[in-house]
Amino acid sequence: MPPKRTNKKLAKEHNLDESDIVEIREAFELLASDSATIHVSSVRSAMSALGLEPSLEESRQITAHLTQLMSSQDSAGVTFDMFLDVVALKMTSRDKESEVDRAFELFDPKGTGKITIHDLRRIAKTLGETVKDQELTDMLEEAGGSYADGIDKHQFEQVMGRAGIW
């Protein structure tokens, strides 16, 4: 059996805070009772206790992944390390979603669900930049939108990803 890793080491490995590891361990141990594992069907409940609500499809994918891991490691249940890997991935994706939401709101303060050429003009003016409408239109088109329609959050996230922001 490999040596138990400390919360500090686990936090560093998973890009989480030590307090996150403690919280994740507590949720796991609530369902683990006397054993060092939990049943794969309990994973969704444990994630919900952490405020992570996987969709039905995500739950299916997580269950399939964990079942495969359990089989490859000859384990009768989900170990803490297996659970931590799944939870850490979900937590970091949730953080990315909230970053995208906050950034999008900066461009779309009225909450229309679109970033228009007017929004880009406003941002350029706020930054003290002089940008021609054709350049702004080109930016919208590069992101998959248009002068008339602007871009939605998905297009915004995609273009920011291509730019290396996320």
CSV table of N, CA and C in Angstrom, one decimal, residues 18-128:
chain,number,residue,atom,x,y,z
A,18,GLU,N,-5.3,23.6,0.9
A,18,GLU,CA,-5.4,22.6,1.9
A,18,GLU,C,-6.8,22.5,2.5
A,19,SER,N,-7.4,23.6,2.7
A,19,SER,CA,-8.8,23.6,3.3
A,19,SER,C,-9.8,22.9,2.3
A,20,ASP,N,-9.5,23.0,1.0
A,20,ASP,CA,-10.4,22.2,0.1
A,20,ASP,C,-10.2,20.7,0.3
A,21,ILE,N,-8.9,20.3,0.5
A,21,ILE,CA,-8.6,18.9,0.7
A,21,ILE,C,-9.3,18.4,1.9
A,22,VAL,N,-9.3,19.2,3.0
A,22,VAL,CA,-9.9,18.8,4.3
A,22,VAL,C,-11.4,18.6,4.0
A,23,GLU,N,-12.0,19.6,3.3
A,23,GLU,CA,-13.5,19.5,3.1
A,23,GLU,C,-13.8,18.3,2.2
A,24,ILE,N,-13.0,18.0,1.2
A,24,ILE,CA,-13.3,16.9,0.3
A,24,ILE,C,-13.1,15.6,1.1
A,25,ARG,N,-12.1,15.5,2.0
A,25,ARG,CA,-11.9,14.3,2.8
A,25,ARG,C,-13.1,14.1,3.8
A,26,GLU,N,-13.6,15.2,4.4
A,26,GLU,CA,-14.7,15.0,5.3
A,26,GLU,C,-16.0,14.5,4.5
A,27,ALA,N,-16.2,15.0,3.3
A,27,ALA,CA,-17.4,14.5,2.6
A,27,ALA,C,-17.2,13.1,2.2
A,28,PHE,N,-16.0,12.7,1.9
A,28,PHE,CA,-15.7,11.3,1.6
A,28,PHE,C,-15.9,10.4,2.8
A,29,GLU,N,-15.3,10.8,3.9
A,29,GLU,CA,-15.4,10.0,5.1
A,29,GLU,C,-16.8,9.9,5.7
A,30,LEU,N,-17.7,10.8,5.4
A,30,LEU,CA,-19.1,10.7,5.8
A,30,LEU,C,-19.7,9.4,5.3
A,31,LEU,N,-19.3,9.1,4.0
A,31,LEU,CA,-19.9,8.0,3.4
A,31,LEU,C,-19.1,6.7,3.5
A,32,ALA,N,-17.8,6.9,3.8
A,32,ALA,CA,-16.9,5.7,3.9
A,32,ALA,C,-17.1,4.9,5.1
A,33,SER,N,-17.7,5.4,6.1
A,33,SER,CA,-17.9,4.7,7.4
A,33,SER,C,-16.6,4.1,7.9
A,34,ASP,N,-16.6,2.8,8.1
A,34,ASP,CA,-15.4,2.1,8.6
A,34,ASP,C,-14.4,1.7,7.5
A,35,SER,N,-14.8,1.7,6.3
A,35,SER,CA,-13.9,1.2,5.2
A,35,SER,C,-13.2,2.4,4.6
A,36,ALA,N,-12.2,2.1,3.8
A,36,ALA,CA,-11.4,3.2,3.2
A,36,ALA,C,-11.9,3.5,1.8
A,37,THR,N,-13.1,3.0,1.5
A,37,THR,CA,-13.7,3.2,0.2
A,37,THR,C,-15.2,3.6,0.3
A,38,ILE,N,-15.7,4.1,-0.8
A,38,ILE,CA,-17.2,4.3,-0.8
A,38,ILE,C,-17.7,3.6,-2.1
A,39,HIS,N,-18.9,3.3,-2.1
A,39,HIS,CA,-19.5,2.7,-3.2
A,39,HIS,C,-19.6,3.7,-4.3
A,40,VAL,N,-19.4,3.3,-5.6
A,40,VAL,CA,-19.5,4.2,-6.7
A,40,VAL,C,-20.8,4.9,-6.8
A,41,SER,N,-21.9,4.3,-6.3
A,41,SER,CA,-23.2,5.0,-6.4
A,41,SER,C,-23.3,6.1,-5.4
A,42,SER,N,-22.4,6.2,-4.4
A,42,SER,CA,-22.4,7.3,-3.4
A,42,SER,C,-21.6,8.5,-3.8
A,43,VAL,N,-20.9,8.4,-4.9
A,43,VAL,CA,-20.0,9.5,-5.4
A,43,VAL,C,-20.8,10.8,-5.6
A,44,ARG,N,-22.0,10.7,-6.3
A,44,ARG,CA,-22.8,11.8,-6.6
A,44,ARG,C,-23.3,12.5,-5.3
A,45,SER,N,-23.7,11.8,-4.3
A,45,SER,CA,-24.1,12.3,-3.1
A,45,SER,C,-23.0,13.1,-2.4
A,46,ALA,N,-21.8,12.5,-2.4
A,46,ALA,CA,-20.6,13.1,-1.8
A,46,ALA,C,-20.3,14.4,-2.5
A,47,MET,N,-20.4,14.4,-3.8
A,47,MET,CA,-20.1,15.6,-4.6
A,47,MET,C,-21.1,16.7,-4.3
A,48,SER,N,-22.4,16.3,-4.2
A,48,SER,CA,-23.4,17.2,-3.8
A,48,SER,C,-23.2,17.9,-2.5
A,49,ALA,N,-22.7,17.1,-1.6
A,49,ALA,CA,-22.4,17.6,-0.2
A,49,ALA,C,-21.3,18.7,-0.3
A,50,LEU,N,-20.5,18.7,-1.4
A,50,LEU,CA,-19.5,19.7,-1.6
A,50,LEU,C,-20.0,20.9,-2.4
A,51,GLY,N,-21.2,20.8,-2.8
A,51,GLY,CA,-21.8,21.9,-3.6
A,51,GLY,C,-21.5,21.7,-5.1
A,52,LEU,N,-21.0,20.5,-5.4
A,52,LEU,CA,-20.8,20.2,-6.8
A,52,LEU,C,-21.9,19.3,-7.3
A,53,GLU,N,-22.7,19.9,-8.2
A,53,GLU,CA,-23.9,19.1,-8.7
A,53,GLU,C,-23.7,18.6,-10.1
A,54,PRO,N,-23.1,17.4,-10.2
A,54,PRO,CA,-22.9,16.9,-11.6
A,54,PRO,C,-24.2,16.6,-12.3
A,55,SER,N,-24.3,16.9,-13.5
A,55,SER,CA,-25.5,16.6,-14.3
A,55,SER,C,-25.6,15.1,-14.4
A,56,LEU,N,-26.7,14.6,-14.9
A,56,LEU,CA,-26.9,13.2,-15.1
A,56,LEU,C,-25.9,12.6,-16.0
A,57,GLU,N,-25.6,13.3,-17.1
A,57,GLU,CA,-24.6,12.9,-18.0
A,57,GLU,C,-23.2,12.8,-17.4
A,58,GLU,N,-22.8,13.9,-16.6
A,58,GLU,CA,-21.6,13.9,-15.9
A,58,GLU,C,-21.5,12.8,-14.9
A,59,SER,N,-22.6,12.5,-14.2
A,59,SER,CA,-22.6,11.4,-13.3
A,59,SER,C,-22.3,10.0,-14.0
A,60,ARG,N,-22.9,9.9,-15.2
A,60,ARG,CA,-22.7,8.6,-15.9
A,60,ARG,C,-21.2,8.5,-16.3
A,61,GLN,N,-20.6,9.6,-16.8
A,61,GLN,CA,-19.2,9.6,-17.2
A,61,GLN,C,-18.3,9.3,-16.0
A,62,ILE,N,-18.6,10.0,-14.8
A,62,ILE,CA,-17.8,9.8,-13.6
A,62,ILE,C,-17.9,8.3,-13.2
A,63,THR,N,-19.1,7.8,-13.2
A,63,THR,CA,-19.3,6.4,-12.7
A,63,THR,C,-18.6,5.4,-13.6
A,64,ALA,N,-18.6,5.7,-15.0
A,64,ALA,CA,-17.9,4.8,-15.9
A,64,ALA,C,-16.4,4.9,-15.7
A,65,HIS,N,-15.9,6.1,-15.5
A,65,HIS,CA,-14.5,6.3,-15.2
A,65,HIS,C,-14.0,5.7,-13.9
A,66,LEU,N,-14.8,5.9,-12.9
A,66,LEU,CA,-14.4,5.3,-11.6
A,66,LEU,C,-14.5,3.7,-11.6
A,67,THR,N,-15.5,3.2,-12.3
A,67,THR,CA,-15.7,1.8,-12.4
A,67,THR,C,-14.5,1.2,-13.1
A,68,GLN,N,-14.0,1.8,-14.2
A,68,GLN,CA,-12.8,1.4,-14.9
A,68,GLN,C,-11.6,1.5,-14.0
A,69,LEU,N,-11.4,2.6,-13.3
A,69,LEU,CA,-10.3,2.7,-12.3
A,69,LEU,C,-10.3,1.6,-11.3
A,70,MET,N,-11.5,1.4,-10.7
A,70,MET,CA,-11.6,0.3,-9.7
A,70,MET,C,-11.2,-1.0,-10.2
A,71,SER,N,-11.6,-1.3,-11.4
A,71,SER,CA,-11.3,-2.6,-12.1
A,71,SER,C,-9.8,-2.7,-12.3
A,72,SER,N,-9.2,-1.6,-12.8
A,72,SER,CA,-7.7,-1.7,-13.1
A,72,SER,C,-6.9,-1.7,-11.8
A,73,GLN,N,-7.4,-1.2,-10.7
A,73,GLN,CA,-6.7,-1.2,-9.5
A,73,GLN,C,-7.2,-2.4,-8.5
A,74,ASP,N,-8.0,-3.2,-9.1
A,74,ASP,CA,-8.6,-4.3,-8.3
A,74,ASP,C,-9.1,-3.9,-6.9
A,75,SER,N,-9.9,-2.8,-7.0
A,75,SER,CA,-10.5,-2.2,-5.8
A,75,SER,C,-12.0,-2.5,-5.8
A,76,ALA,N,-12.5,-2.8,-4.6
A,76,ALA,CA,-13.9,-3.1,-4.4
A,76,ALA,C,-14.7,-1.8,-4.3
A,77,GLY,N,-14.1,-0.6,-4.1
A,77,GLY,CA,-14.8,0.6,-4.0
A,77,GLY,C,-14.0,1.8,-4.5
A,78,VAL,N,-14.5,3.0,-4.4
A,78,VAL,CA,-13.8,4.2,-4.8
A,78,VAL,C,-13.0,4.6,-3.6
A,79,THR,N,-11.7,4.7,-3.8
A,79,THR,CA,-10.7,5.2,-2.8
A,79,THR,C,-10.8,6.7,-2.7
A,80,PHE,N,-10.2,7.3,-1.6
A,80,PHE,CA,-10.2,8.7,-1.5
A,80,PHE,C,-9.4,9.3,-2.7
A,81,ASP,N,-8.3,8.8,-3.1
A,81,ASP,CA,-7.5,9.3,-4.2
A,81,ASP,C,-8.3,9.4,-5.5
A,82,MET,N,-9.1,8.3,-5.7
A,82,MET,CA,-10.0,8.3,-6.9
A,82,MET,C,-11.0,9.4,-6.8
A,83,PHE,N,-11.6,9.5,-5.7
A,83,PHE,CA,-12.7,10.5,-5.4
A,83,PHE,C,-12.1,11.9,-5.6
A,84,LEU,N,-10.9,12.1,-5.0
A,84,LEU,CA,-10.2,13.4,-5.1
A,84,LEU,C,-10.0,13.8,-6.5
A,85,ASP,N,-9.5,12.9,-7.3
A,85,ASP,CA,-9.2,13.2,-8.7
A,85,ASP,C,-10.4,13.7,-9.4
A,86,VAL,N,-11.6,13.1,-9.2
A,86,VAL,CA,-12.8,13.5,-9.9
A,86,VAL,C,-13.3,14.8,-9.3
A,87,VAL,N,-13.2,15.0,-8.0
A,87,VAL,CA,-13.7,16.2,-7.4
A,87,VAL,C,-12.8,17.4,-7.8
A,88,ALA,N,-11.5,17.2,-7.8
A,88,ALA,CA,-10.6,18.3,-8.2
A,88,ALA,C,-10.9,18.8,-9.6
A,89,LEU,N,-11.1,17.8,-10.5
A,89,LEU,CA,-11.4,18.2,-11.9
A,89,LEU,C,-12.7,19.0,-12.0
A,90,LYS,N,-13.7,18.6,-11.3
A,90,LYS,CA,-15.0,19.3,-11.3
A,90,LYS,C,-14.8,20.7,-10.6
A,91,MET,N,-14.0,20.8,-9.6
A,91,MET,CA,-13.8,22.1,-8.9
A,91,MET,C,-13.1,23.0,-9.8
A,92,THR,N,-12.1,22.6,-10.5
A,92,THR,CA,-11.3,23.5,-11.4
A,92,THR,C,-12.1,23.9,-12.6
A,93,SER,N,-13.0,23.0,-13.1
A,93,SER,CA,-13.9,23.4,-14.2
A,93,SER,C,-14.9,24.4,-13.8
A,94,ARG,N,-15.4,24.2,-12.5
A,94,ARG,CA,-16.3,25.2,-12.0
A,94,ARG,C,-15.7,26.6,-11.8
A,95,ASP,N,-14.4,26.6,-11.4
A,95,ASP,CA,-13.7,27.9,-11.3
A,95,ASP,C,-13.5,28.5,-12.6
A,96,LYS,N,-13.3,27.7,-13.7
A,96,LYS,CA,-13.1,28.3,-15.0
A,96,LYS,C,-14.5,28.9,-15.5
A,97,GLU,N,-15.5,28.2,-15.2
A,97,GLU,CA,-16.9,28.7,-15.6
A,97,GLU,C,-17.1,30.0,-14.9
A,98,SER,N,-16.8,30.2,-13.6
A,98,SER,CA,-17.1,31.4,-13.0
A,98,SER,C,-16.2,32.5,-13.5
A,99,GLU,N,-14.9,32.2,-13.9
A,99,GLU,CA,-14.1,33.2,-14.5
A,99,GLU,C,-14.6,33.7,-15.8
A,100,VAL,N,-15.1,32.7,-16.6
A,100,VAL,CA,-15.7,33.1,-17.9
A,100,VAL,C,-16.9,34.0,-17.7
A,101,ASP,N,-17.8,33.6,-16.7
A,101,ASP,CA,-18.9,34.4,-16.4
A,101,ASP,C,-18.6,35.8,-16.0
A,102,ARG,N,-17.6,36.0,-15.1
A,102,ARG,CA,-17.2,37.3,-14.7
A,102,ARG,C,-16.6,38.1,-15.8
A,103,ALA,N,-15.8,37.5,-16.6
A,103,ALA,CA,-15.1,38.2,-17.7
A,103,ALA,C,-16.2,38.6,-18.7
A,104,PHE,N,-17.1,37.7,-19.0
A,104,PHE,CA,-18.2,38.1,-20.0
A,104,PHE,C,-19.0,39.2,-19.5
A,105,GLU,N,-19.3,39.2,-18.2
A,105,GLU,CA,-20.1,40.3,-17.6
A,105,GLU,C,-19.4,41.7,-17.7
A,106,LEU,N,-18.1,41.7,-17.7
A,106,LEU,CA,-17.4,43.0,-17.9
A,106,LEU,C,-17.7,43.5,-19.3
A,107,PHE,N,-17.8,42.6,-20.3
A,107,PHE,CA,-18.1,43.1,-21.7
A,107,PHE,C,-19.6,43.3,-21.9
A,108,ASP,N,-20.4,42.6,-21.1
A,108,ASP,CA,-21.8,42.7,-21.3
A,108,ASP,C,-22.5,43.1,-20.0
A,109,PRO,N,-22.3,44.3,-19.6
A,109,PRO,CA,-22.8,44.7,-18.2
A,109,PRO,C,-24.3,44.8,-18.2
A,110,LYS,N,-25.0,44.9,-19.3
A,110,LYS,CA,-26.5,45.0,-19.3
A,110,LYS,C,-27.1,43.6,-19.2
A,111,GLY,N,-26.2,42.6,-19.3
A,111,GLY,CA,-26.7,41.2,-19.3
A,111,GLY,C,-27.6,40.7,-20.4
A,112,THR,N,-27.3,41.2,-21.6
A,112,THR,CA,-28.0,40.9,-22.8
A,112,THR,C,-27.7,39.5,-23.3
A,113,GLY,N,-26.6,38.9,-22.9
A,113,GLY,CA,-26.1,37.6,-23.4
A,113,GLY,C,-25.3,37.7,-24.7
A,114,LYS,N,-25.0,38.9,-25.1
A,114,LYS,CA,-24.2,39.2,-26.3
A,114,LYS,C,-23.2,40.3,-26.0
A,115,ILE,N,-22.1,40.2,-26.7
A,115,ILE,CA,-21.1,41.3,-26.7
A,115,ILE,C,-21.2,41.8,-28.1
A,116,THR,N,-21.6,43.1,-28.2
A,116,THR,CA,-21.8,43.8,-29.5
A,116,THR,C,-20.7,44.7,-29.8
A,117,ILE,N,-20.7,45.3,-31.0
A,117,ILE,CA,-19.7,46.3,-31.3
A,117,ILE,C,-19.8,47.5,-30.4
A,118,HIS,N,-21.0,47.8,-29.9
A,118,HIS,CA,-21.1,48.9,-29.0
A,118,HIS,C,-20.3,48.6,-27.7
A,119,ASP,N,-20.4,47.4,-27.2
A,119,ASP,CA,-19.7,47.0,-26.0
A,119,ASP,C,-18.2,47.1,-26.2
A,120,LEU,N,-17.7,46.6,-27.4
A,120,LEU,CA,-16.3,46.7,-27.7
A,120,LEU,C,-15.8,48.1,-27.8
A,121,ARG,N,-16.6,49.0,-28.4
A,121,ARG,CA,-16.3,50.4,-28.4
A,121,ARG,C,-16.2,51.0,-27.0
A,122,ARG,N,-17.1,50.7,-26.2
A,122,ARG,CA,-17.1,51.2,-24.8
A,122,ARG,C,-15.8,50.7,-24.1
A,123,ILE,N,-15.4,49.4,-24.2
A,123,ILE,CA,-14.2,48.9,-23.6
A,123,ILE,C,-13.0,49.6,-24.1
A,124,ALA,N,-12.9,49.8,-25.5
A,124,ALA,CA,-11.8,50.5,-26.1
A,124,ALA,C,-11.7,51.9,-25.5
A,125,LYS,N,-12.8,52.6,-25.4
A,125,LYS,CA,-12.8,54.0,-24.9
A,125,LYS,C,-12.4,54.0,-23.5
A,126,THR,N,-12.9,53.1,-22.7
A,126,THR,CA,-12.5,53.0,-21.3
A,126,THR,C,-11.0,52.8,-21.1
A,127,LEU,N,-10.4,52.0,-22.0
A,127,LEU,CA,-9.0,51.7,-22.0
A,127,LEU,C,-8.1,52.8,-22.7
A,128,GLY,N,-8.8,53.8,-23.2
A,128,GLY,CA,-8.1,54.9,-23.9
A,128,GLY,C,-7.5,54.5,-25.2
